[in-house]
mmCIF file of C-alpha atoms in Angstrom:
data_model
loop_
_atom_site.group_PDB
_atom_site.id
_atom_site.type_symbol
_atom_site.label_atom_id
_atom_site.label_comp_id
_atom_site.label_asym_id
_atom_site.label_seq_id
_atom_site.Cartn_x
_atom_site.Cartn_y
_atom_site.Cartn_z
ATOM 1 C CA MET A 1 95.808 124.919 116.818
ATOM 2 C CA LEU A 2 97.453 122.587 114.294
ATOM 3 C CA TYR A 3 99.166 123.663 111.098
ATOM 4 C CA VAL A 4 98.793 121.551 107.967
ATOM 5 C CA VAL A 5 102.024 120.932 106.106
ATOM 6 C CA PRO A 6 100.841 121.232 102.483
ATOM 7 C CA ARG A 7 103.120 118.525 101.074
ATOM 8 C CA PHE A 8 101.587 115.124 101.859
ATOM 9 C CA ALA A 9 98.160 113.792 102.721
ATOM 10 C CA ILE A 10 96.223 110.598 102.240
ATOM 11 C CA TYR A 11 93.273 111.167 99.929
ATOM 12 C CA SER A 12 91.225 109.853 97.033
ATOM 13 C CA ASP A 13 89.845 111.689 94.041
ATOM 14 C CA GLY A 14 87.054 109.273 93.223
ATOM 15 C CA PRO A 15 86.410 105.689 94.354
ATOM 16 C CA VAL A 16 88.641 104.651 97.247
ATOM 17 C CA ILE A 17 87.590 100.958 97.600
ATOM 18 C CA SER A 18 88.495 100.863 101.309
ATOM 19 C CA ALA A 19 85.515 102.931 102.510
ATOM 20 C CA ARG A 20 82.148 101.611 101.456
ATOM 21 C CA LEU A 21 78.603 101.480 102.686
ATOM 22 C CA PHE A 22 77.840 97.756 102.419
ATOM 23 C CA ARG A 23 74.311 96.415 102.016
ATOM 24 C CA GLY A 24 73.024 94.611 105.092
ATOM 25 C CA LEU A 25 70.011 92.456 105.908
ATOM 26 C CA GLY A 26 68.360 94.564 108.619
ATOM 27 C CA THR A 27 67.205 98.156 108.892
ATOM 28 C CA GLY A 28 68.920 101.433 109.695
ATOM 29 C CA TYR A 29 72.521 102.507 109.258
ATOM 30 C CA ALA A 30 75.723 101.747 111.145
ATOM 31 C CA ALA A 31 79.418 102.595 110.895
ATOM 32 C CA VAL A 32 82.504 100.946 112.312
ATOM 33 C CA SER A 33 83.920 102.716 115.335
ATOM 34 C CA ASP A 34 87.273 103.575 113.736
ATOM 35 C CA THR A 35 85.903 105.865 111.024
ATOM 36 C CA SER A 36 85.559 109.611 111.278
ATOM 37 C CA VAL A 37 86.113 111.366 107.932
ATOM 38 C CA ASN A 38 84.100 108.785 106.012
ATOM 39 C CA ALA A 39 81.270 108.754 108.545
ATOM 40 C CA MET A 40 81.085 112.552 108.558
ATOM 41 C CA ALA A 41 81.009 112.589 104.761
ATOM 42 C CA VAL A 42 78.171 110.057 104.641
ATOM 43 C CA ARG A 43 76.224 111.837 107.398
ATOM 44 C CA ARG A 44 76.535 115.268 105.765
ATOM 45 C CA LEU A 45 76.021 114.245 102.149
ATOM 46 C CA LEU A 46 73.208 111.735 102.695
ATOM 47 C CA GLY A 47 71.677 113.159 105.865
ATOM 48 C CA ILE A 48 71.591 109.803 107.640
ATOM 49 C CA ASP A 49 72.391 108.873 111.213
ATOM 50 C CA LEU A 50 74.950 106.110 111.754
ATOM 51 C CA LYS A 51 75.003 103.944 114.858
ATOM 52 C CA VAL A 52 78.585 103.159 115.907
ATOM 53 C CA ILE A 53 79.385 99.442 115.948
ATOM 54 C CA ASP A 54 82.520 97.345 116.447
ATOM 55 C CA ASP A 55 81.847 94.170 114.439
ATOM 56 C CA PRO A 56 80.981 94.985 110.814
ATOM 57 C CA TYR A 57 80.183 91.392 109.883
ATOM 58 C CA ARG A 58 77.621 91.011 112.655
ATOM 59 C CA ALA A 59 76.254 94.480 111.912
ATOM 60 C CA LEU A 60 75.458 93.417 108.330
ATOM 61 C CA ARG A 61 72.848 91.042 109.790
ATOM 62 C CA ASP A 62 71.294 93.749 111.970
ATOM 63 C CA PHE A 63 71.410 96.903 109.780
ATOM 64 C CA GLY A 64 70.336 97.764 106.245
ATOM 65 C CA ALA A 65 73.712 99.337 105.506
ATOM 66 C CA VAL A 66 77.059 99.404 107.298
ATOM 67 C CA LEU A 67 79.921 101.809 106.638
ATOM 68 C CA VAL A 68 83.137 99.784 106.767
ATOM 69 C CA ILE A 69 86.645 101.125 106.210
ATOM 70 C CA GLY A 70 90.198 99.842 105.953
ATOM 71 C CA ASP A 71 91.215 96.196 106.055
ATOM 72 C CA ASP A 72 87.705 94.855 106.696
ATOM 73 C CA ALA A 73 86.321 96.852 103.758
ATOM 74 C CA LEU A 74 89.035 95.497 101.470
ATOM 75 C CA ARG A 75 88.281 91.945 102.638
ATOM 76 C CA MET A 76 84.562 92.486 102.012
ATOM 77 C CA VAL A 77 85.212 93.898 98.527
ATOM 78 C CA ASP A 78 87.468 90.955 97.713
ATOM 79 C CA ALA A 79 84.815 88.506 98.952
ATOM 80 C CA GLY A 80 82.139 90.186 96.807
ATOM 81 C CA TYR A 81 79.927 91.658 99.526
ATOM 82 C CA PRO A 82 77.316 93.908 97.880
ATOM 83 C CA TYR A 83 77.684 97.605 98.561
ATOM 84 C CA ILE A 84 75.543 100.672 98.151
ATOM 85 C CA LEU A 85 78.220 103.297 97.644
ATOM 86 C CA ASP A 86 81.923 104.058 97.785
ATOM 87 C CA VAL A 87 82.524 107.098 100.011
ATOM 88 C CA GLY A 88 85.313 108.571 97.860
ATOM 89 C CA GLU A 89 83.122 108.302 94.787
ATOM 90 C CA LEU A 90 80.132 109.854 96.588
ATOM 91 C CA TRP A 91 82.270 112.796 97.755
ATOM 92 C CA ARG A 92 83.717 113.365 94.288
ATOM 93 C CA GLU A 93 80.252 113.256 92.663
ATOM 94 C CA ARG A 94 78.636 115.612 95.188
ATOM 95 C CA VAL A 95 81.528 117.939 96.073
ATOM 96 C CA GLY A 96 83.817 117.671 93.043
ATOM 97 C CA LEU A 97 87.016 117.642 95.094
ATOM 98 C CA PRO A 98 89.320 115.035 96.625
ATOM 99 C CA LEU A 99 88.261 113.476 99.939
ATOM 100 C CA VAL A 100 91.177 113.852 102.349
ATOM 101 C CA TYR A 101 91.501 111.199 105.053
ATOM 102 C CA ALA A 102 94.687 112.360 106.762
ATOM 103 C CA VAL A 103 97.012 115.345 106.614
ATOM 104 C CA MET A 104 100.509 116.029 107.822
ATOM 105 C CA ALA A 105 100.290 118.552 110.652
ATOM 106 C CA VAL A 106 102.566 120.240 113.187
ATOM 107 C CA THR A 107 102.024 122.306 116.292
ATOM 108 C CA ARG A 108 102.791 126.015 116.416
ATOM 109 C CA ASN A 109 106.289 125.548 117.898
ATOM 110 C CA TYR A 110 107.587 122.992 115.387
ATOM 111 C CA ASP A 111 111.287 122.614 114.614
ATOM 112 C CA GLU A 112 111.784 123.451 110.925
ATOM 113 C CA GLU A 113 114.920 121.318 110.606
ATOM 114 C CA GLU A 114 113.163 118.261 112.061
ATOM 115 C CA LEU A 115 110.158 118.869 109.820
ATOM 116 C CA ASN A 116 112.423 118.949 106.747
ATOM 117 C CA VAL A 117 113.988 115.626 107.771
ATOM 118 C CA VAL A 118 110.517 114.077 108.049
ATOM 119 C CA ILE A 119 109.404 115.542 104.705
ATOM 120 C CA ASN A 120 112.539 114.283 102.944
ATOM 121 C CA THR A 121 112.129 110.814 104.481
ATOM 122 C CA ILE A 122 108.502 110.595 103.370
ATOM 123 C CA GLU A 123 109.431 111.828 99.890
ATOM 124 C CA LYS A 124 112.143 109.150 99.529
ATOM 125 C CA SER A 125 109.814 106.435 100.787
ATOM 126 C CA LEU A 126 107.039 107.524 98.430
ATOM 127 C CA TYR A 127 109.456 107.633 95.507
ATOM 128 C CA LEU A 128 110.638 104.074 96.242
ATOM 129 C CA PHE A 129 107.035 102.867 96.440
ATOM 130 C CA GLU A 130 106.132 104.557 93.152
ATOM 131 C CA GLU A 131 109.181 103.075 91.417
ATOM 132 C CA ASP A 132 108.325 99.514 92.482
ATOM 133 C CA PRO A 133 105.052 99.019 94.377
ATOM 134 C CA GLU A 134 104.978 95.227 93.927
ATOM 135 C CA PRO A 135 106.723 94.303 97.213
ATOM 136 C CA VAL A 136 104.211 96.407 99.177
ATOM 137 C CA ILE A 137 101.306 95.060 97.118
ATOM 138 C CA GLN A 138 102.428 91.475 97.685
ATOM 139 C CA TYR A 139 102.948 91.999 101.421
ATOM 140 C CA THR A 140 99.628 93.807 101.887
ATOM 141 C CA ALA A 141 97.630 91.255 99.894
ATOM 142 C CA GLY A 142 99.214 88.413 101.892
ATOM 143 C CA ARG A 143 98.638 90.113 105.237
ATOM 144 C CA LEU A 144 94.982 90.800 104.455
ATOM 145 C CA GLY A 145 94.308 87.571 102.603
ATOM 146 C CA VAL A 146 92.974 89.376 99.510
ATOM 147 C CA SER A 147 93.931 89.425 95.835
ATOM 148 C CA ARG A 148 96.941 91.365 94.646
ATOM 149 C CA GLU A 149 94.824 92.966 91.935
ATOM 150 C CA LEU A 150 92.491 94.450 94.542
ATOM 151 C CA ILE A 151 95.467 95.927 96.407
ATOM 152 C CA ARG A 152 96.848 97.302 93.124
ATOM 153 C CA GLN A 153 93.487 98.997 92.492
ATOM 154 C CA TYR A 154 93.451 100.349 96.039
ATOM 155 C CA PHE A 155 96.955 101.820 95.769
ATOM 156 C CA ARG A 156 96.026 103.387 92.405
ATOM 157 C CA ALA A 157 93.024 105.027 94.117
ATOM 158 C CA ILE A 158 94.974 106.492 97.038
ATOM 159 C CA ARG A 159 96.992 109.661 96.501
ATOM 160 C CA TYR A 160 99.639 111.331 98.654
ATOM 161 C CA ARG A 161 101.031 114.514 97.108
ATOM 162 C CA VAL A 162 99.202 117.739 97.907
ATOM 163 C CA ASP A 163 98.275 120.277 95.238
ATOM 164 C CA ASP A 164 95.801 123.161 95.127
ATOM 165 C CA ARG A 165 92.806 120.827 94.522
ATOM 166 C CA VAL A 166 93.710 118.859 97.652
ATOM 167 C CA ILE A 167 93.954 122.066 99.673
ATOM 168 C CA SER A 168 90.543 123.071 98.335
ATOM 169 C CA GLY A 169 89.293 119.610 99.342
ATOM 170 C CA ILE A 170 90.643 120.017 102.872
ATOM 171 C CA ASN A 171 89.036 123.434 103.200
ATOM 172 C CA GLU A 172 85.717 122.100 101.888
ATOM 173 C CA GLU A 173 85.792 119.182 104.335
ATOM 174 C CA LEU A 174 86.472 121.529 107.240
ATOM 175 C CA ARG A 175 83.586 123.742 106.144
ATOM 176 C CA THR A 176 81.198 120.856 105.470
ATOM 177 C CA PHE A 177 82.022 119.114 108.747
ATOM 178 C CA GLY A 178 81.798 122.366 110.732
ATOM 179 C CA ILE A 179 85.358 122.204 112.057
ATOM 180 C CA ASN A 180 86.985 125.015 110.092
ATOM 181 C CA ASN A 181 88.644 126.723 113.051
ATOM 182 C CA CYS A 182 91.036 123.980 114.134
ATOM 183 C CA LEU A 183 93.607 123.961 111.291
ATOM 184 C CA ARG A 184 95.760 126.490 109.510
ATOM 185 C CA PHE A 185 98.137 125.937 106.614
ATOM 186 C CA LEU A 186 101.865 126.579 106.750
ATOM 187 C CA GLY A 187 102.734 129.066 104.043
ATOM 188 C CA ASN A 188 99.318 130.842 104.076
ATOM 189 C CA LYS A 189 97.340 128.437 101.850
ATOM 190 C CA THR A 190 94.167 129.686 103.666
#
């Protein structure tokens, strides 16, 4: 059993840009091997089966649509690859809640003092980023070889601080994905 720390998560509340179902030239559906939340969302909301692939660029020749996430998705967006849907946008339209990609979790026997150090460190880092995101935007755009404006849009789409809507989103994901018995919230948030 893991316990969610209801302070920080990585989520979107609408289009996320970095998780899209791109239009391919073949037939059928595929998803990159390193996706889980996005693939489950697409499977459950659209009722389609996704074949797991490793090379999204090659898969676009073989499949009618390919779910790509992360750096490759951002590169494809920047290059103008056509897409069918943005997973964060699909989730928001169908479910009406944020789509949570990652949570902060601890095991049952966590050390509260160590957890507070981690929380405070994340809070300081997040504050510094929010005060001046340009160095991170510049670095990320350079590392990926994409436009700074795209990275600005991406960072505006991603959220980190947890509120009641995010907790509702987590609970809805767990229910929708059929995995609602593996997490609990610290502080009895259900």
